[in-house]
Amino acid sequence: MDDLFATAARPDDATTARIHVGTGGWVYAPWRGGAFYPEKLVQRRELEYASRQLTAIEINGTYYGAQKPATYAKWRDETPPGFLFTAKAPQRIMASRRLAGTGAQVEDFVGGIAELGDRLGALLWQFDRGQSPALDELAAFLDLLPERAGGRRLRHALELRDAALFTPALLELLRARNVALVFAGSDEHPSWADLTADFGYARLMQSRADLAEGYPGRELDEWARRARQWAGGGDPDDLPHLGGVQAPAAAREAFVFFIAGAKERNPAAAQALIARL
């Protein structure tokens, strides 16, 4: 059984090593019984297994409720060196009617999740449909997000789902604060790929149940190319941009997650992309 927990091969060149690929969460019943998790694998070892097949996981459960610091420390210790988590901020923060007053809640969330240590890749701050903060409100909220925690620099990513919020002024705001604009690979949400930080963040939401790897091979090839461009300092010109393609810049980290869609296919999609890298 322990042979199942050998860490899968990681990219061995500097550019692709900066690319982190995975799924949203790791607890999902249809992934069991041989679909992704081996038959008879006990649930308490699922993170241990998943973190050796993928290079990142976005923690979605934190959106519904933060965990105790000891739980984050346990997750950290179950994963191999080089593996990264990202995590969605709690809904109670994101749905607040007075964002500028959530400082204590932000500090509480960040203080706990800092226990992930060097496994913490980024924090995702997602405003859902119907949550449309004015630009000055958003600026005041972003000012609450700490730059460091537990002695480590933090990365922050922002996902918006109100098309009216996507303006050149938004890009200027995010770039001034080094906050990444999330690219939503979706036909239901606004999807803009403008780079606004020293890392990129994509959440791909269109996996198909009738495809074993969730996406056609050519689409996975395209995402492997785009991820390499991001990591190498480039900006893929075949993705939609609100403010135009950026000139080549310094190397950056890149996160690509397969979320929603035909969720049962997402681990295979992530593994197929990792294989292409």
GROMACS .gro file of C-alpha atoms in nm:
model
  277
    1MET     CA    1   0.000   0.000   0.000
    2ASP     CA    2   0.276   0.248   0.087
    3ASP     CA    3   0.402   0.229  -0.274
    4LEU     CA    4   0.086   0.424  -0.361
    5PHE     CA    5   0.221   0.718  -0.165
    6ALA     CA    6   0.539   0.769  -0.361
    7THR     CA    7   0.549   1.127  -0.482
    8ALA     CA    8   0.479   1.157  -0.853
    9ALA     CA    9   0.753   1.303  -1.069
   10ARG     CA   10   0.776   1.682  -1.042
   11PRO     CA   11   0.898   1.910  -1.322
   12ASP     CA   12   1.275   1.937  -1.310
   13ASP     CA   13   1.330   2.265  -1.496
   14ALA     CA   14   1.298   2.605  -1.334
   15THR     CA   15   1.006   2.731  -1.544
   16THR     CA   16   0.770   2.438  -1.506
   17ALA     CA   17   0.863   2.398  -1.138
   18ARG     CA   18   0.687   2.731  -1.083
   19ILE     CA   19   0.359   2.586  -1.215
   20HIS     CA   20   0.122   2.436  -0.958
   21VAL     CA   21  -0.169   2.223  -1.081
   22GLY     CA   22  -0.451   2.057  -0.897
   23THR     CA   23  -0.818   2.037  -0.805
   24GLY     CA   24  -1.063   2.214  -0.580
   25GLY     CA   25  -1.059   2.012  -0.258
   26TRP     CA   26  -0.973   1.648  -0.212
   27VAL     CA   27  -1.281   1.500  -0.037
   28TYR     CA   28  -1.530   1.383  -0.299
   29ALA     CA   29  -1.703   1.045  -0.288
   30PRO     CA   30  -1.702   0.981  -0.669
   31TRP     CA   31  -1.319   0.995  -0.665
   32ARG     CA   32  -1.309   0.683  -0.445
   33GLY     CA   33  -1.309   0.316  -0.534
   34GLY     CA   34  -1.049   0.339  -0.811
   35ALA     CA   35  -1.177   0.647  -0.996
   36PHE     CA   36  -0.890   0.852  -0.850
   37TYR     CA   37  -0.825   0.711  -0.507
   38PRO     CA   38  -0.720   0.344  -0.503
   39GLU     CA   39  -0.976   0.091  -0.390
   40LYS     CA   40  -0.983   0.039  -0.013
   41LEU     CA   41  -0.781   0.353   0.056
   42VAL     CA   42  -0.899   0.483   0.391
   43GLN     CA   43  -1.039   0.836   0.384
   44ARG     CA   44  -0.791   0.971   0.639
   45ARG     CA   45  -0.509   0.908   0.388
   46GLU     CA   46  -0.675   1.074   0.089
   47LEU     CA   47  -0.486   1.402   0.126
   48GLU     CA   48  -0.161   1.213   0.163
   49TYR     CA   49  -0.233   1.033  -0.164
   50ALA     CA   50  -0.373   1.329  -0.359
   51SER     CA   51  -0.079   1.552  -0.269
   52ARG     CA   52   0.155   1.302  -0.431
   53GLN     CA   53  -0.040   1.288  -0.757
   54LEU     CA   54  -0.106   1.662  -0.787
   55THR     CA   55   0.119   1.960  -0.721
   56ALA     CA   56  -0.143   2.183  -0.556
   57ILE     CA   57  -0.493   2.177  -0.409
   58GLU     CA   58  -0.731   2.468  -0.356
   59ILE     CA   59  -0.897   2.430  -0.017
   60ASN     CA   60  -1.265   2.510  -0.069
   61GLY     CA   61  -1.388   2.407   0.275
   62THR     CA   62  -1.242   2.721   0.434
   63TYR     CA   63  -1.511   2.919   0.251
   64TYR     CA   64  -1.773   2.759   0.474
   65GLY     CA   65  -1.572   2.762   0.795
   66ALA     CA   66  -1.213   2.810   0.903
   67GLN     CA   67  -1.032   2.516   1.060
   68LYS     CA   68  -0.834   2.508   1.381
   69PRO     CA   69  -0.463   2.590   1.341
   70ALA     CA   70  -0.381   2.233   1.445
   71THR     CA   71  -0.578   2.102   1.146
   72TYR     CA   72  -0.381   2.319   0.905
   73ALA     CA   73  -0.060   2.195   1.065
   74LYS     CA   74  -0.176   1.835   1.018
   75TRP     CA   75  -0.247   1.899   0.648
   76ARG     CA   76   0.096   2.058   0.613
   77ASP     CA   77   0.266   1.754   0.760
   78GLU     CA   78   0.074   1.508   0.540
   79THR     CA   79   0.198   1.665   0.215
   80PRO     CA   80   0.540   1.641   0.049
   81PRO     CA   81   0.792   1.923   0.010
   82GLY     CA   82   0.710   2.145  -0.287
   83PHE     CA   83   0.336   2.081  -0.269
   84LEU     CA   84   0.121   2.393  -0.227
   85PHE     CA   85  -0.226   2.472  -0.098
   86THR     CA   86  -0.433   2.774  -0.182
   87ALA     CA   87  -0.743   2.851   0.022
   88LYS     CA   88  -1.072   3.033  -0.023
   89ALA     CA   89  -1.143   3.299   0.235
   90PRO     CA   90  -1.450   3.245   0.456
   91GLN     CA   91  -1.789   3.339   0.321
   92ARG     CA   92  -1.863   3.537   0.635
   93ILE     CA   93  -1.592   3.782   0.531
   94MET     CA   94  -1.672   3.798   0.162
   95ALA     CA   95  -2.047   3.848   0.216
   96SER     CA   96  -2.005   4.124   0.473
   97ARG     CA   97  -2.202   4.441   0.406
   98ARG     CA   98  -1.916   4.645   0.549
   99LEU     CA   99  -1.596   4.505   0.405
  100ALA     CA  100  -1.376   4.767   0.568
  101GLY     CA  101  -1.493   4.638   0.907
  102THR     CA  102  -1.375   4.280   0.857
  103GLY     CA  103  -1.017   4.338   0.969
  104ALA     CA  104  -1.043   4.122   1.280
  105GLN     CA  105  -1.197   3.835   1.082
  106VAL     CA  106  -0.927   3.862   0.817
  107GLU     CA  107  -0.657   3.851   1.083
  108ASP     CA  108  -0.819   3.549   1.249
  109PHE     CA  109  -0.841   3.356   0.921
  110VAL     CA  110  -0.488   3.442   0.811
  111GLY     CA  111  -0.342   3.376   1.156
  112GLY     CA  112  -0.479   3.024   1.157
  113ILE     CA  113  -0.404   2.923   0.803
  114ALA     CA  114  -0.047   3.049   0.837
  115GLU     CA  115   0.011   2.713   1.008
  116LEU     CA  116   0.037   2.567   0.658
  117GLY     CA  117   0.383   2.725   0.653
  118ASP     CA  118   0.573   2.674   0.330
  119ARG     CA  119   0.279   2.475   0.190
  120LEU     CA  120   0.065   2.792   0.165
  121GLY     CA  121   0.076   2.917  -0.192
  122ALA     CA  122  -0.197   3.185  -0.205
  123LEU     CA  123  -0.524   3.302  -0.053
  124LEU     CA  124  -0.830   3.337  -0.274
  125TRP     CA  125  -1.079   3.616  -0.198
  126GLN     CA  126  -1.392   3.541  -0.400
  127PHE     CA  127  -1.691   3.771  -0.439
  128ASP     CA  128  -1.984   3.570  -0.568
  129ARG     CA  129  -2.268   3.688  -0.790
  130GLY     CA  130  -2.463   3.969  -0.630
  131GLN     CA  131  -2.160   4.085  -0.432
  132SER     CA  132  -2.053   4.402  -0.612
  133PRO     CA  133  -1.831   4.625  -0.398
  134ALA     CA  134  -1.762   4.973  -0.527
  135LEU     CA  135  -1.401   5.036  -0.621
  136ASP     CA  136  -1.330   5.243  -0.309
  137GLU     CA  137  -1.484   4.971  -0.091
  138LEU     CA  138  -1.273   4.710  -0.264
  139ALA     CA  139  -0.959   4.921  -0.218
  140ALA     CA  140  -1.029   4.958   0.155
  141PHE     CA  141  -1.081   4.583   0.184
  142LEU     CA  142  -0.760   4.499   0.000
  143ASP     CA  143  -0.575   4.727   0.238
  144LEU     CA  144  -0.677   4.488   0.518
  145LEU     CA  145  -0.500   4.189   0.360
  146PRO     CA  146  -0.166   4.133   0.531
  147GLU     CA  147   0.150   4.112   0.326
  148ARG     CA  148   0.310   3.859   0.561
  149ALA     CA  149   0.208   3.595   0.813
  150GLY     CA  150   0.413   3.349   1.014
  151GLY     CA  151   0.728   3.513   0.882
  152ARG     CA  152   0.635   3.438   0.520
  153ARG     CA  153   0.516   3.657   0.236
  154LEU     CA  154   0.151   3.607   0.141
  155ARG     CA  155   0.001   3.603  -0.207
  156HIS     CA  156  -0.355   3.723  -0.259
  157ALA     CA  157  -0.586   3.647  -0.554
  158LEU     CA  158  -0.921   3.811  -0.624
  159GLU     CA  159  -1.216   3.655  -0.807
  160LEU     CA  160  -1.511   3.871  -0.913
  161ARG     CA  161  -1.833   3.756  -1.078
  162ASP     CA  162  -2.005   4.085  -1.160
  163ALA     CA  163  -1.912   4.191  -1.513
  164ALA     CA  164  -1.961   4.559  -1.427
  165LEU     CA  165  -1.665   4.547  -1.188
  166PHE     CA  166  -1.412   4.470  -1.461
  167THR     CA  167  -1.265   4.806  -1.558
  168PRO     CA  168  -0.921   4.953  -1.626
  169ALA     CA  169  -0.941   5.112  -1.281
  170LEU     CA  170  -0.977   4.764  -1.127
  171LEU     CA  171  -0.660   4.649  -1.301
  172GLU     CA  172  -0.475   4.956  -1.179
  173LEU     CA  173  -0.590   4.891  -0.822
  174LEU     CA  174  -0.483   4.527  -0.825
  175ARG     CA  175  -0.145   4.601  -0.979
  176ALA     CA  176  -0.075   4.867  -0.719
  177ARG     CA  177  -0.129   4.603  -0.448
  178ASN     CA  178   0.020   4.300  -0.628
  179VAL     CA  179  -0.313   4.112  -0.610
  180ALA     CA  180  -0.377   3.858  -0.886
  181LEU     CA  181  -0.699   3.873  -1.086
  182VAL     CA  182  -0.834   3.519  -1.112
  183PHE     CA  183  -0.904   3.391  -1.462
  184ALA     CA  184  -1.234   3.200  -1.449
  185GLY     CA  185  -1.229   2.947  -1.730
  186SER     CA  186  -1.607   2.943  -1.741
  187ASP     CA  187  -1.898   3.023  -1.968
  188GLU     CA  188  -2.103   3.136  -1.664
  189HIS     CA  189  -1.870   3.394  -1.509
  190PRO     CA  190  -1.666   3.685  -1.649
  191SER     CA  191  -1.330   3.553  -1.767
  192TRP     CA  192  -1.044   3.799  -1.807
  193ALA     CA  193  -0.679   3.694  -1.803
  194ASP     CA  194  -0.508   4.027  -1.732
  195LEU     CA  195  -0.197   3.977  -1.520
  196THR     CA  196  -0.197   4.204  -1.216
  197ALA     CA  197   0.056   4.039  -0.981
  198ASP     CA  198   0.378   3.842  -0.972
  199PHE     CA  199   0.177   3.521  -1.002
  200GLY     CA  200  -0.113   3.396  -1.214
  201TYR     CA  201  -0.423   3.209  -1.097
  202ALA     CA  202  -0.668   3.017  -1.317
  203ARG     CA  203  -0.978   2.821  -1.213
  204LEU     CA  204  -1.093   2.606  -1.505
  205MET     CA  205  -1.459   2.507  -1.479
  206GLN     CA  206  -1.553   2.329  -1.800
  207SER     CA  207  -1.453   1.965  -1.762
  208ARG     CA  208  -1.685   1.724  -1.948
  209ALA     CA  209  -1.820   1.396  -1.817
  210ASP     CA  210  -1.787   1.223  -2.154
  211LEU     CA  211  -1.408   1.277  -2.169
  212ALA     CA  212  -1.183   1.057  -1.956
  213GLU     CA  213  -0.947   1.350  -1.888
  214GLY     CA  214  -1.224   1.607  -1.867
  215TYR     CA  215  -1.089   1.817  -2.155
  216PRO     CA  216  -0.988   1.737  -2.512
  217GLY     CA  217  -0.617   1.677  -2.551
  218ARG     CA  218  -0.568   1.991  -2.762
  219GLU     CA  219  -0.718   2.207  -2.485
  220LEU     CA  220  -0.485   2.054  -2.229
  221ASP     CA  221  -0.195   2.118  -2.468
  222GLU     CA  222  -0.302   2.482  -2.488
  223TRP     CA  223  -0.317   2.514  -2.110
  224ALA     CA  224   0.027   2.359  -2.074
  225ARG     CA  225   0.160   2.622  -2.316
  226ARG     CA  226  -0.019   2.907  -2.137
  227ALA     CA  227   0.102   2.793  -1.796
  228ARG     CA  228   0.459   2.785  -1.925
  229GLN     CA  229   0.415   3.135  -2.066
  230TRP     CA  230   0.289   3.266  -1.733
  231ALA     CA  231   0.571   3.099  -1.542
  232GLY     CA  232   0.829   3.228  -1.788
  233GLY     CA  233   0.710   3.588  -1.757
  234GLY     CA  234   0.492   3.591  -2.070
  235ASP     CA  235   0.125   3.670  -2.120
  236PRO     CA  236  -0.079   3.439  -2.349
  237ASP     CA  237  -0.237   3.651  -2.620
  238ASP     CA  238  -0.508   3.393  -2.697
  239LEU     CA  239  -0.686   3.457  -2.366
  240PRO     CA  240  -0.929   3.751  -2.326
  241HIS     CA  241  -0.775   4.069  -2.187
  242LEU     CA  242  -0.947   4.375  -2.053
  243GLY     CA  243  -0.644   4.600  -2.075
  244GLY     CA  244  -0.418   4.439  -2.333
  245VAL     CA  245  -0.137   4.185  -2.323
  246GLN     CA  246   0.151   4.269  -2.092
  247ALA     CA  247   0.509   4.303  -2.208
  248PRO     CA  248   0.742   4.018  -2.103
  249ALA     CA  249   0.827   4.040  -1.735
  250ALA     CA  250   1.012   3.847  -1.468
  251ALA     CA  251   0.936   3.483  -1.403
  252ARG     CA  252   0.630   3.421  -1.190
  253GLU     CA  253   0.443   3.143  -1.012
  254ALA     CA  254   0.134   3.003  -1.182
  255PHE     CA  255  -0.160   2.818  -1.028
  256VAL     CA  256  -0.403   2.619  -1.242
  257PHE     CA  257  -0.697   2.443  -1.078
  258PHE     CA  258  -0.970   2.227  -1.226
  259ILE     CA  259  -1.289   2.327  -1.046
  260ALA     CA  260  -1.656   2.234  -1.081
  261GLY     CA  261  -1.780   2.119  -1.424
  262ALA     CA  262  -1.780   1.739  -1.435
  263LYS     CA  263  -1.603   1.727  -1.102
  264GLU     CA  264  -1.547   1.352  -1.121
  265ARG     CA  265  -1.306   1.416  -1.411
  266ASN     CA  266  -1.100   1.692  -1.250
  267PRO     CA  267  -0.823   1.479  -1.095
  268ALA     CA  268  -0.760   1.317  -1.435
  269ALA     CA  269  -0.754   1.659  -1.599
  270ALA     CA  270  -0.501   1.787  -1.348
  271GLN     CA  271  -0.283   1.478  -1.386
  272ALA     CA  272  -0.297   1.506  -1.765
  273LEU     CA  273  -0.182   1.869  -1.747
  274ILE     CA  274   0.098   1.780  -1.506
  275ALA     CA  275   0.211   1.507  -1.746
  276ARG     CA  276   0.231   1.764  -2.027
  277LEU     CA  277   0.454   1.981  -1.809
   0.00000   0.00000   0.00000
